[in-house]
């Protein structure tokens, strides 16, 4: 048998990924309006009473607006990238990044979401960020909407439940496409579009307590996002024929718990429920298997005339995913469970887990990449992957994060194998290259970065940046194009 050596292609994009609401801060500066993320309070673990720290009620919004709430809202503070972007981008460049994924905070551009005219200061800010990236030859990968629906759209329409939001989104998309036309080639329409059915508020600015049938409402909101994504893709190609639009899925791959066909069937259903989103984005139509799910759950999606044609005519150019872990499916409700990205899972005895219970499965990334490529034959971009962990700063200021290096090394090795299997992989952006606020818990102590940020869960700290051991390791990985792991 001939030994086969997989390798990364020469033009492979290496970098890191972020979201505006988790890094920027400056939540009310230079004309920015409020967004969904600005209302997510930090709740210490011992005091949490609900699964989704991100799912917010109308009452919590009222309290926050009236100033009656004593809560802290860490996503208003981020890690101060808004003011430190030059220093931060210089650190990314020092690691040799060839790509950086960030989101535009929609409410910096259209403060209420429904405004007629954009906010020039917001547009200028992203011009500055883009110029700084391009100065170092770092390719920007821009997400249009990463859990940042402007609050004005929630107040007026209850977010994406209302069809009107499609037009506001497309106006926003067109505005930034025209403005950054010569600077950005890769765009993502919605971050983890599947989250809308797990947290309608996070994914779509939808307050479920304002809806009679929240499940129906979230699928309706999703339909509007699908149509909006296709219309944005249409605009993008008109304005920039060479630019590429990607969809983004939190890939939650499910293995059957046992070889019992009932478990295998359950895993198949769970996988379909996850791949449904990329099926619509890439194939341009709702898959038939969803009809049964919709019937069983009394969901009736209201489509306007022409929606099906829009989805069909303007599919995405590439698939992007976040991949942190894999899950186990069982037909039985029994068994020990563990926490996971957006949803929990049965515990897999073959896998270790992070400090937050997320099951670490590097081989899973190879399986996922092969499955996705077989299914769509479209290029794939891994736009999120990484290990959230507690870090310790030693007396001399060093941070020895061997556990993070181990996690990343194993995942990158399996990505390389997937490329060897024939998968067309465009690039890899590790999540949170500079420590940022956690999406699910709003903690700072859940750190993903190569660069440490001196800030704790209560918001104390100097914000000073410190290079971790993984910083020097990732720099070598990039320098050697993934040869030296
Ligand atoms: C993804 C999100 O689900 O996971 C990011 O797109 C998020 O916004 C990341 O930060 C990691 O999740 P968490 O909850 O550890 O921050």
CSV table of C-alpha atoms and ligand atoms in Angstrom, one decimal:
chain,number,residue,atom,x,y,z
A,1,UNK,CA,0.0,0.0,0.0
A,2,UNK,CA,1.4,3.4,-0.9
A,3,UNK,CA,1.6,5.8,2.0
A,4,UNK,CA,-0.4,8.9,1.4
A,5,UNK,CA,0.5,12.3,2.8
A,6,UNK,CA,-2.3,14.9,3.0
A,7,UNK,CA,-1.4,18.6,2.8
A,8,UNK,CA,-3.0,22.0,2.8
A,9,UNK,CA,-3.3,23.8,-0.5
A,10,UNK,CA,-0.9,26.8,-1.1
A,11,UNK,CA,-3.6,29.4,-0.9
A,12,UNK,CA,-5.3,28.0,2.2
A,13,UNK,CA,-6.6,30.8,4.4
A,14,UNK,CA,-5.5,30.7,8.1
A,15,UNK,CA,-6.9,33.0,10.8
A,16,UNK,CA,-9.4,33.6,13.5
A,17,UNK,CA,-13.1,34.5,13.9
A,18,UNK,CA,-15.0,36.9,16.0
A,19,UNK,CA,-18.4,38.7,16.3
A,20,UNK,CA,-18.9,42.4,16.8
A,21,UNK,CA,-21.0,42.0,19.9
A,22,UNK,CA,-18.4,39.8,21.6
A,23,UNK,CA,-15.4,42.0,20.9
A,24,UNK,CA,-16.2,45.6,20.1
A,25,UNK,CA,-17.7,47.4,23.1
A,26,UNK,CA,-18.5,51.0,22.4
A,27,UNK,CA,-22.2,50.0,22.3
A,28,UNK,CA,-23.5,53.5,22.2
A,29,UNK,CA,-20.7,55.3,20.5
A,30,UNK,CA,-20.7,57.2,17.2
A,31,UNK,CA,-24.4,56.8,16.6
A,32,UNK,CA,-24.7,53.0,17.2
A,33,UNK,CA,-28.2,51.8,18.1
A,34,UNK,CA,-29.1,49.0,20.5
A,35,UNK,CA,-29.1,45.4,19.3
A,36,UNK,CA,-30.3,42.1,20.6
A,37,UNK,CA,-26.9,41.3,22.2
A,38,UNK,CA,-26.9,44.6,24.2
A,39,UNK,CA,-29.7,43.1,26.4
A,40,UNK,CA,-28.0,39.9,27.4
A,41,UNK,CA,-27.0,40.2,31.1
A,42,UNK,CA,-24.2,38.3,32.8
A,43,UNK,CA,-25.6,35.8,35.3
A,44,UNK,CA,-23.0,34.0,37.5
A,45,UNK,CA,-23.3,30.2,37.0
A,46,UNK,CA,-24.7,29.5,40.5
A,47,UNK,CA,-27.6,31.9,39.9
A,48,UNK,CA,-28.6,30.8,36.4
A,49,UNK,CA,-32.1,29.5,36.3
A,50,UNK,CA,-32.6,28.9,32.6
A,51,UNK,CA,-30.9,26.9,30.0
A,52,UNK,CA,-30.3,29.6,27.5
A,53,UNK,CA,-28.7,32.7,29.0
A,54,UNK,CA,-29.4,34.2,25.6
A,55,UNK,CA,-33.2,33.8,25.6
A,56,UNK,CA,-34.6,37.1,26.9
A,57,UNK,CA,-38.1,38.1,28.0
A,58,UNK,CA,-40.1,41.3,27.3
A,59,UNK,CA,-39.9,42.1,31.0
A,60,UNK,CA,-36.1,41.9,31.0
A,61,UNK,CA,-36.0,44.3,28.0
A,62,UNK,CA,-38.3,46.8,29.8
A,63,UNK,CA,-36.2,46.7,32.9
A,64,UNK,CA,-33.0,47.2,31.0
A,65,UNK,CA,-34.5,50.1,29.1
A,66,UNK,CA,-36.0,51.8,32.2
A,67,UNK,CA,-32.6,51.6,33.9
A,68,UNK,CA,-34.2,49.5,36.7
A,69,UNK,CA,-32.0,46.5,36.1
A,70,UNK,CA,-28.8,46.2,38.1
A,71,UNK,CA,-27.5,43.7,35.6
A,72,UNK,CA,-24.2,44.0,33.7
A,73,UNK,CA,-24.3,43.6,30.0
A,74,UNK,CA,-20.8,42.3,28.9
A,75,UNK,CA,-21.7,42.3,25.2
A,76,UNK,CA,-21.9,46.1,25.5
A,77,UNK,CA,-18.2,46.1,26.6
A,78,UNK,CA,-16.7,43.2,24.6
A,79,UNK,CA,-12.9,43.2,24.8
A,80,UNK,CA,-12.7,46.8,23.6
A,81,UNK,CA,-11.8,46.0,20.1
A,82,UNK,CA,-13.7,49.1,19.0
A,83,UNK,CA,-10.9,51.2,20.4
A,84,UNK,CA,-8.0,48.8,20.2
A,85,UNK,CA,-8.5,47.4,16.7
A,86,UNK,CA,-5.1,48.6,15.5
A,87,UNK,CA,-3.2,47.0,18.3
A,88,UNK,CA,-5.3,43.8,18.0
A,89,UNK,CA,-4.9,43.5,14.2
A,90,UNK,CA,-1.2,44.0,14.6
A,91,UNK,CA,-1.2,40.9,16.9
A,92,UNK,CA,-3.1,38.9,14.4
A,93,UNK,CA,-0.6,40.0,11.7
A,94,UNK,CA,2.2,38.9,14.0
A,95,UNK,CA,0.8,35.4,14.0
A,96,UNK,CA,0.8,35.5,10.2
A,97,UNK,CA,-3.0,35.5,9.7
A,98,UNK,CA,-4.2,35.5,6.1
A,99,UNK,CA,-7.8,35.8,7.1
A,100,UNK,CA,-9.9,37.4,9.8
A,101,UNK,CA,-13.6,36.9,10.3
A,102,UNK,CA,-15.7,39.6,12.0
A,103,UNK,CA,-19.2,40.8,11.9
A,104,UNK,CA,-20.5,44.2,11.1
A,105,UNK,CA,-22.8,45.3,14.0
A,106,UNK,CA,-25.9,46.1,11.9
A,107,UNK,CA,-27.0,48.7,14.4
A,108,UNK,CA,-23.8,50.7,13.8
A,109,UNK,CA,-24.9,51.1,10.2
A,110,UNK,CA,-28.7,51.4,10.7
A,111,UNK,CA,-29.2,52.3,14.3
A,112,UNK,CA,-32.8,51.1,14.5
A,113,UNK,CA,-32.7,48.7,11.6
A,114,UNK,CA,-35.5,50.4,9.7
A,115,UNK,CA,-33.8,53.8,9.2
A,116,UNK,CA,-33.8,55.2,5.6
A,117,UNK,CA,-30.2,56.4,5.7
A,118,UNK,CA,-27.1,54.7,7.0
A,119,UNK,CA,-24.9,56.1,9.8
A,120,UNK,CA,-21.8,57.5,8.2
A,121,UNK,CA,-19.7,57.1,11.4
A,122,UNK,CA,-20.5,53.4,11.5
A,123,UNK,CA,-19.6,52.9,7.9
A,124,UNK,CA,-16.3,54.8,8.4
A,125,UNK,CA,-15.4,52.6,11.4
A,126,UNK,CA,-15.5,49.4,9.3
A,127,UNK,CA,-13.6,51.2,6.5
A,128,UNK,CA,-10.9,51.8,9.1
A,129,UNK,CA,-10.9,48.2,10.3
A,130,UNK,CA,-10.8,46.9,6.7
A,131,UNK,CA,-8.0,49.2,5.8
A,132,UNK,CA,-6.0,48.0,8.8
A,133,UNK,CA,-6.5,44.4,7.8
A,134,UNK,CA,-5.6,45.0,4.1
A,135,UNK,CA,-2.5,46.8,5.2
A,136,UNK,CA,-1.3,43.3,6.5
A,137,UNK,CA,-2.8,41.4,3.5
A,138,UNK,CA,-5.3,39.8,5.8
A,139,UNK,CA,-8.4,38.7,3.9
A,140,UNK,CA,-11.6,39.9,5.6
A,141,UNK,CA,-14.5,37.4,6.0
A,142,UNK,CA,-17.5,39.4,6.9
A,143,UNK,CA,-20.7,38.2,8.6
A,144,UNK,CA,-23.7,40.4,8.1
A,145,UNK,CA,-25.7,39.2,11.1
A,146,UNK,CA,-24.2,37.5,14.1
A,147,UNK,CA,-26.9,37.6,16.8
A,148,UNK,CA,-27.1,41.4,16.4
A,149,UNK,CA,-30.6,42.2,15.1
A,150,UNK,CA,-31.1,45.9,15.8
A,151,UNK,CA,-33.5,46.3,18.8
A,152,UNK,CA,-35.6,48.7,16.7
A,153,UNK,CA,-36.7,45.8,14.6
A,154,UNK,CA,-37.6,43.8,17.7
A,155,UNK,CA,-39.7,46.7,19.1
A,156,UNK,CA,-41.5,47.5,15.9
A,157,UNK,CA,-41.9,44.0,14.3
A,158,UNK,CA,-40.9,41.5,16.9
A,159,UNK,CA,-37.8,40.8,14.8
A,160,UNK,CA,-37.6,38.4,11.9
A,161,UNK,CA,-41.2,37.0,12.4
A,162,UNK,CA,-42.3,39.9,10.3
A,163,UNK,CA,-41.6,39.9,6.6
A,164,UNK,CA,-40.8,43.6,6.6
A,165,UNK,CA,-37.4,42.8,8.1
A,166,UNK,CA,-36.3,41.2,4.8
A,167,UNK,CA,-36.3,44.6,3.1
A,168,UNK,CA,-34.5,46.3,5.9
A,169,UNK,CA,-31.8,43.6,5.9
A,170,UNK,CA,-31.4,43.7,2.1
A,171,UNK,CA,-31.0,47.5,2.3
A,172,UNK,CA,-28.3,47.1,4.9
A,173,UNK,CA,-26.6,44.4,2.9
A,174,UNK,CA,-26.7,46.5,-0.3
A,175,UNK,CA,-25.3,49.5,1.6
A,176,UNK,CA,-22.3,47.6,2.9
A,177,UNK,CA,-21.7,45.7,-0.4
A,178,UNK,CA,-21.5,49.0,-2.2
A,179,UNK,CA,-19.3,50.6,0.4
A,180,UNK,CA,-16.8,47.8,0.8
A,181,UNK,CA,-17.0,46.5,-2.7
A,182,UNK,CA,-13.3,46.7,-3.3
A,183,UNK,CA,-12.3,45.4,0.1
A,184,UNK,CA,-14.3,42.3,0.9
A,185,UNK,CA,-14.7,39.2,-1.2
A,186,UNK,CA,-16.1,36.7,1.3
A,187,UNK,CA,-19.4,37.3,3.0
A,188,UNK,CA,-21.6,35.3,5.3
A,189,UNK,CA,-25.3,36.1,5.4
A,190,UNK,CA,-26.3,34.8,8.9
A,191,UNK,CA,-24.2,33.3,11.6
A,192,UNK,CA,-25.4,29.8,12.7
A,193,UNK,CA,-28.7,30.3,11.1
A,194,UNK,CA,-30.0,27.2,12.9
A,195,UNK,CA,-29.8,29.0,16.3
A,196,UNK,CA,-33.1,30.8,15.6
A,197,UNK,CA,-35.0,27.6,16.4
A,198,UNK,CA,-33.1,27.2,19.7
A,199,UNK,CA,-33.1,30.8,20.8
A,200,UNK,CA,-35.4,32.9,18.6
A,201,UNK,CA,-34.3,36.0,20.4
A,202,UNK,CA,-30.6,35.4,19.8
A,203,UNK,CA,-31.0,34.3,16.2
A,204,UNK,CA,-33.8,36.6,15.1
A,205,UNK,CA,-34.6,39.3,17.7
A,206,UNK,CA,-37.9,37.5,18.3
A,207,UNK,CA,-39.4,37.7,21.8
A,208,UNK,CA,-41.2,34.4,22.2
A,209,UNK,CA,-43.5,35.8,24.9
A,210,UNK,CA,-45.0,38.0,22.2
A,211,UNK,CA,-46.0,35.0,20.1
A,212,UNK,CA,-49.0,32.7,20.6
A,213,UNK,CA,-47.1,29.8,18.9
A,214,UNK,CA,-43.4,30.4,19.4
A,215,UNK,CA,-42.3,27.3,17.4
A,216,UNK,CA,-44.4,28.4,14.4
A,217,UNK,CA,-43.0,31.9,14.8
A,218,UNK,CA,-39.4,30.8,14.8
A,219,UNK,CA,-39.8,28.7,11.6
A,220,UNK,CA,-41.6,31.6,10.0
A,221,UNK,CA,-38.7,34.0,11.0
A,222,UNK,CA,-36.3,31.5,9.6
A,223,UNK,CA,-38.1,31.4,6.3
A,224,UNK,CA,-37.7,35.2,6.1
A,225,UNK,CA,-34.0,34.8,6.8
A,226,UNK,CA,-33.6,32.2,4.0
A,227,UNK,CA,-35.3,34.6,1.6
A,228,UNK,CA,-33.2,37.5,2.8
A,229,UNK,CA,-30.0,35.5,2.4
A,230,UNK,CA,-30.9,34.7,-1.2
A,231,UNK,CA,-31.8,38.3,-2.0
A,232,UNK,CA,-28.6,39.5,-0.5
A,233,UNK,CA,-26.7,36.9,-2.6
A,234,UNK,CA,-28.4,38.3,-5.7
A,235,UNK,CA,-27.4,41.8,-4.8
A,236,UNK,CA,-23.9,40.8,-4.0
A,237,UNK,CA,-23.4,39.2,-7.4
A,238,UNK,CA,-24.8,42.2,-9.1
A,239,UNK,CA,-22.5,44.6,-7.2
A,240,UNK,CA,-19.4,42.3,-7.1
A,241,UNK,CA,-19.6,39.4,-9.6
A,242,UNK,CA,-16.5,37.8,-8.1
A,243,UNK,CA,-17.5,38.0,-4.5
A,244,UNK,CA,-18.7,34.9,-2.7
A,245,UNK,CA,-21.6,34.4,-0.3
A,246,UNK,CA,-21.6,31.7,2.2
A,247,UNK,CA,-24.2,30.3,4.6
A,248,UNK,CA,-23.1,29.4,8.1
A,249,UNK,CA,-24.3,26.4,10.2
A,250,UNK,CA,-23.5,25.3,13.7
A,251,UNK,CA,-22.8,21.8,12.6
A,252,UNK,CA,-24.1,19.4,15.3
A,253,UNK,CA,-23.3,16.0,14.0
A,254,UNK,CA,-25.0,13.1,15.7
A,255,UNK,CA,-23.8,9.6,16.1
A,256,UNK,CA,-26.2,6.8,17.0
A,257,UNK,CA,-25.7,5.7,20.6
A,258,UNK,CA,-25.8,2.0,19.7
A,259,UNK,CA,-26.2,-0.1,16.6
A,260,UNK,CA,-29.8,-0.5,17.4
A,261,UNK,CA,-31.7,0.6,14.3
A,262,UNK,CA,-33.9,2.8,16.4
A,263,UNK,CA,-30.9,4.8,17.6
A,264,UNK,CA,-29.6,4.9,14.0
A,265,UNK,CA,-32.9,6.3,12.8
A,266,UNK,CA,-32.9,8.9,15.7
A,267,UNK,CA,-29.4,10.0,14.7
A,268,UNK,CA,-30.5,10.3,11.1
A,269,UNK,CA,-33.4,12.5,12.1
A,270,UNK,CA,-31.2,14.6,14.3
A,271,UNK,CA,-28.7,15.1,11.5
A,272,UNK,CA,-31.5,16.0,9.0
A,273,UNK,CA,-32.8,18.6,11.5
A,274,UNK,CA,-29.4,20.1,11.5
A,275,UNK,CA,-28.6,19.8,7.8
A,276,UNK,CA,-32.0,21.2,6.8
A,277,UNK,CA,-30.6,24.7,6.9
A,278,UNK,CA,-27.7,24.1,4.6
A,279,UNK,CA,-30.0,22.1,2.3
A,280,UNK,CA,-32.2,25.1,1.8
A,281,UNK,CA,-29.2,27.5,1.4
A,282,UNK,CA,-27.3,25.3,-1.0
A,283,UNK,CA,-30.0,23.4,-2.9
A,284,UNK,CA,-32.4,26.3,-3.0
A,285,UNK,CA,-35.5,24.4,-1.8
A,286,UNK,CA,-37.0,22.9,1.4
A,287,UNK,CA,-36.1,19.3,1.7
A,288,UNK,CA,-39.1,16.9,1.6
A,289,UNK,CA,-38.2,15.3,4.9
A,290,UNK,CA,-39.2,18.5,6.7
A,291,UNK,CA,-42.8,18.2,5.5
A,292,UNK,CA,-43.4,15.5,8.1
A,293,UNK,CA,-41.8,17.5,10.9
A,294,UNK,CA,-43.9,20.6,10.0
A,295,UNK,CA,-47.1,18.5,9.9
A,296,UNK,CA,-46.4,16.8,13.2
A,297,UNK,CA,-45.6,20.1,14.9
A,298,UNK,CA,-48.5,22.1,13.3
A,299,UNK,CA,-46.1,24.4,11.6
A,300,UNK,CA,-47.3,26.1,8.5
A,301,UNK,CA,-44.8,28.4,6.8
A,302,UNK,CA,-46.4,31.3,5.1
A,303,UNK,CA,-44.6,32.0,1.8
A,304,UNK,CA,-45.1,35.0,-0.5
A,305,UNK,CA,-45.5,34.4,-4.2
A,306,UNK,CA,-42.1,34.1,-5.7
A,307,UNK,CA,-40.2,33.0,-2.5
A,308,UNK,CA,-39.6,29.5,-3.8
A,309,UNK,CA,-38.1,30.9,-7.0
A,310,UNK,CA,-35.9,33.3,-5.1
A,311,UNK,CA,-34.5,30.5,-3.0
A,312,UNK,CA,-33.9,28.4,-6.1
A,313,UNK,CA,-32.3,31.1,-8.2
A,314,UNK,CA,-29.8,32.5,-5.6
A,315,UNK,CA,-28.2,29.7,-3.6
A,316,UNK,CA,-25.0,30.3,-1.7
A,317,UNK,CA,-21.5,29.9,-3.2
A,318,UNK,CA,-19.9,28.1,-0.3
A,319,UNK,CA,-20.8,26.4,3.0
A,320,UNK,CA,-19.3,27.5,6.2
A,321,UNK,CA,-19.6,25.9,9.6
A,322,UNK,CA,-18.7,26.1,13.2
A,323,UNK,CA,-17.6,22.8,14.6
A,324,UNK,CA,-16.8,22.4,18.3
A,325,UNK,CA,-18.0,18.9,19.2
A,326,UNK,CA,-20.1,16.0,18.2
A,327,UNK,CA,-23.3,14.6,19.8
A,328,UNK,CA,-24.9,11.2,20.5
A,329,UNK,CA,-28.5,10.3,19.7
A,330,UNK,CA,-30.6,7.7,21.4
A,331,UNK,CA,-34.2,6.6,20.9
A,332,UNK,CA,-34.4,6.3,24.7
A,333,UNK,CA,-34.5,9.3,27.0
A,334,UNK,CA,-32.3,7.5,29.5
A,335,UNK,CA,-28.6,8.2,30.0
A,336,UNK,CA,-26.2,10.7,31.3
A,337,UNK,CA,-26.1,14.0,29.5
A,338,UNK,CA,-23.5,16.7,29.1
A,339,UNK,CA,-23.5,20.4,28.0
A,340,UNK,CA,-22.8,21.4,24.4
A,341,UNK,CA,-22.8,24.2,21.9
A,342,UNK,CA,-26.4,25.5,21.8
A,343,UNK,CA,-27.8,22.1,23.0
A,344,UNK,CA,-26.9,19.3,25.3
A,345,UNK,CA,-26.2,15.7,24.4
A,346,UNK,CA,-25.9,12.2,25.7
A,347,UNK,CA,-22.4,11.6,27.0
A,348,UNK,CA,-20.1,9.7,24.6
A,349,UNK,CA,-17.8,7.4,26.6
A,350,UNK,CA,-15.1,7.5,24.0
A,351,UNK,CA,-14.6,11.3,24.2
A,352,UNK,CA,-13.2,13.7,26.7
A,353,UNK,CA,-15.0,17.0,27.3
A,354,UNK,CA,-14.0,20.6,27.9
A,355,UNK,CA,-14.4,22.4,31.3
A,356,UNK,CA,-17.9,23.3,30.0
A,357,UNK,CA,-18.8,19.7,29.1
A,358,UNK,CA,-18.5,20.1,25.4
A,359,UNK,CA,-17.3,16.8,24.0
A,360,UNK,CA,-14.0,17.0,22.1
A,361,UNK,CA,-14.0,15.0,18.9
A,362,UNK,CA,-11.3,15.8,16.3
A,363,UNK,CA,-12.1,12.8,14.1
A,364,UNK,CA,-15.6,14.2,14.0
A,365,UNK,CA,-14.4,17.2,12.0
A,366,UNK,CA,-13.1,14.9,9.2
A,367,UNK,CA,-16.4,13.0,9.2
A,368,UNK,CA,-18.4,16.3,9.0
A,369,UNK,CA,-16.3,17.7,6.2
A,370,UNK,CA,-16.6,14.6,4.1
A,371,UNK,CA,-20.3,14.4,4.6
A,372,UNK,CA,-20.9,18.0,3.7
A,373,UNK,CA,-18.8,17.8,0.6
A,374,UNK,CA,-20.5,14.6,-0.5
A,375,UNK,CA,-23.8,16.3,0.0
A,376,UNK,CA,-23.3,19.6,-1.8
A,377,UNK,CA,-20.0,19.5,-3.7
A,378,UNK,CA,-19.4,23.1,-2.7
A,379,UNK,CA,-16.3,24.6,-1.1
A,380,UNK,CA,-16.3,24.6,2.6
A,381,UNK,CA,-14.9,27.1,5.1
A,382,UNK,CA,-14.5,26.2,8.8
A,383,UNK,CA,-15.2,29.6,10.3
A,384,UNK,CA,-15.3,28.5,13.9
A,385,UNK,CA,-13.5,25.9,16.0
A,386,UNK,CA,-11.7,26.0,19.3
A,387,UNK,CA,-11.5,25.2,23.0
A,388,UNK,CA,-13.1,27.4,25.6
A,389,UNK,CA,-11.0,26.9,28.7
A,390,UNK,CA,-9.9,28.6,32.0
A,391,UNK,CA,-6.4,30.0,31.6
A,392,UNK,CA,-3.9,30.9,34.3
A,393,UNK,CA,-1.5,33.7,34.1
A,394,UNK,CA,1.8,32.8,35.8
A,395,UNK,CA,3.8,35.2,37.9
A,396,UNK,CA,6.1,36.1,35.0
A,397,UNK,CA,3.0,36.8,32.8
A,398,UNK,CA,3.2,33.7,30.7
A,399,UNK,CA,0.2,31.5,29.9
A,400,UNK,CA,0.8,27.8,29.3
A,401,UNK,CA,-2.3,26.7,27.4
A,402,UNK,CA,-1.1,23.2,26.3
A,403,UNK,CA,-4.7,21.9,26.4
A,404,UNK,CA,-5.7,24.5,23.7
A,405,UNK,CA,-2.8,23.6,21.5
A,406,UNK,CA,-3.6,19.9,21.9
A,407,UNK,CA,-7.3,20.5,20.8
A,408,UNK,CA,-6.4,22.7,17.9
A,409,UNK,CA,-3.5,20.5,16.7
A,410,UNK,CA,-5.7,17.4,16.6
A,411,UNK,CA,-8.5,19.2,14.7
A,412,UNK,CA,-6.2,20.7,12.2
A,413,UNK,CA,-4.6,17.3,11.6
A,414,UNK,CA,-8.1,15.8,10.8
A,415,UNK,CA,-8.9,18.8,8.5
A,416,UNK,CA,-5.8,18.0,6.6
A,417,UNK,CA,-6.9,14.4,6.3
A,418,UNK,CA,-10.3,15.5,5.0
A,419,UNK,CA,-8.5,17.6,2.4
A,420,UNK,CA,-6.6,14.4,1.5
A,421,UNK,CA,-10.0,12.6,1.2
A,422,UNK,CA,-10.8,15.1,-1.5
A,423,UNK,CA,-12.7,17.8,0.4
A,424,UNK,CA,-12.3,21.4,-1.0
A,425,UNK,CA,-11.5,23.4,2.1
A,426,UNK,CA,-11.0,27.1,1.6
A,427,UNK,CA,-9.8,28.0,5.0
A,428,UNK,CA,-9.9,27.8,8.8
A,429,UNK,CA,-10.6,30.6,11.3
A,430,UNK,CA,-10.2,29.6,14.9
A,431,UNK,CA,-12.8,31.1,17.2
A,432,UNK,CA,-11.9,34.0,19.4
A,433,UNK,CA,-8.2,34.6,18.6
A,434,UNK,CA,-8.1,37.3,21.2
A,435,UNK,CA,-10.1,36.4,24.3
A,436,UNK,CA,-13.7,37.7,24.0
A,437,UNK,CA,-17.1,37.5,25.8
A,438,UNK,CA,-18.7,34.1,25.6
A,439,UNK,CA,-21.9,33.9,23.6
A,440,UNK,CA,-23.8,31.4,25.7
A,441,UNK,CA,-22.7,32.5,29.2
A,442,UNK,CA,-21.4,36.1,28.7
A,443,UNK,CA,-18.3,35.0,30.7
A,444,UNK,CA,-14.8,36.3,30.0
A,445,UNK,CA,-13.3,33.3,31.8
A,446,UNK,CA,-14.4,31.0,29.0
A,447,UNK,CA,-11.3,31.8,26.9
A,448,UNK,CA,-10.6,30.7,23.4
A,449,UNK,CA,-7.8,33.1,22.5
A,450,UNK,CA,-4.2,32.9,21.4
A,451,UNK,CA,-4.0,36.3,23.2
A,452,UNK,CA,-5.1,36.7,26.8
A,453,UNK,CA,-7.2,39.7,27.7
A,454,UNK,CA,-6.9,41.0,31.3
A,455,UNK,CA,-10.6,41.1,32.2
A,456,UNK,CA,-12.7,38.9,34.5
A,457,UNK,CA,-16.3,37.9,34.6
A,458,UNK,CA,-17.3,40.9,36.7
A,459,UNK,CA,-15.7,43.3,34.2
A,460,UNK,CA,-12.6,44.1,36.2
A,461,UNK,CA,-9.2,44.2,34.6
A,462,UNK,CA,-6.8,46.4,32.6
A,463,UNK,CA,-7.7,44.9,29.2
A,464,UNK,CA,-4.0,44.4,28.6
A,465,UNK,CA,-3.2,41.8,25.9
A,466,UNK,CA,-0.7,39.0,26.6
A,467,UNK,CA,0.5,36.3,24.2
A,468,UNK,CA,-0.2,32.7,25.3
A,469,UNK,CA,1.9,29.7,24.4
A,470,UNK,CA,-0.7,28.9,21.7
A,471,UNK,CA,0.2,32.3,20.0
A,472,UNK,CA,3.7,31.1,19.2
A,473,UNK,CA,2.4,27.6,18.2
A,474,UNK,CA,-0.3,28.9,15.8
A,475,UNK,CA,2.3,31.3,14.2
A,476,UNK,CA,4.4,28.3,13.3
A,477,UNK,CA,1.4,26.3,12.0
A,478,UNK,CA,0.6,29.2,9.7
A,479,UNK,CA,4.2,29.8,8.7
A,480,UNK,CA,4.5,26.1,7.7
A,481,UNK,CA,1.1,26.0,6.1
A,482,UNK,CA,0.0,23.3,8.5
A,483,UNK,CA,3.1,21.1,8.2
A,484,UNK,CA,4.4,21.8,11.7
A,485,UNK,CA,1.7,20.9,14.1
B,1,LIG,C1,-20.8,29.8,18.3
B,1,LIG,C2,-21.1,31.2,18.1
B,1,LIG,O1,-21.9,29.1,18.5
B,1,LIG,O2,-20.0,29.4,19.3
B,1,LIG,C3,-20.1,32.2,18.7
B,1,LIG,O3,-21.2,31.6,16.7
B,1,LIG,C4,-19.7,31.6,20.1
B,1,LIG,O4,-20.7,33.4,18.8
B,1,LIG,C5,-19.1,30.3,19.9
B,1,LIG,O5,-19.0,32.5,20.9
B,1,LIG,C6,-18.6,29.7,21.2
B,1,LIG,O6,-19.6,29.6,22.1
B,1,LIG,P1,-19.5,30.2,23.6
B,1,LIG,O7,-20.8,30.0,24.2
B,1,LIG,O8,-18.5,29.3,24.3
B,1,LIG,O9,-19.0,31.6,23.5
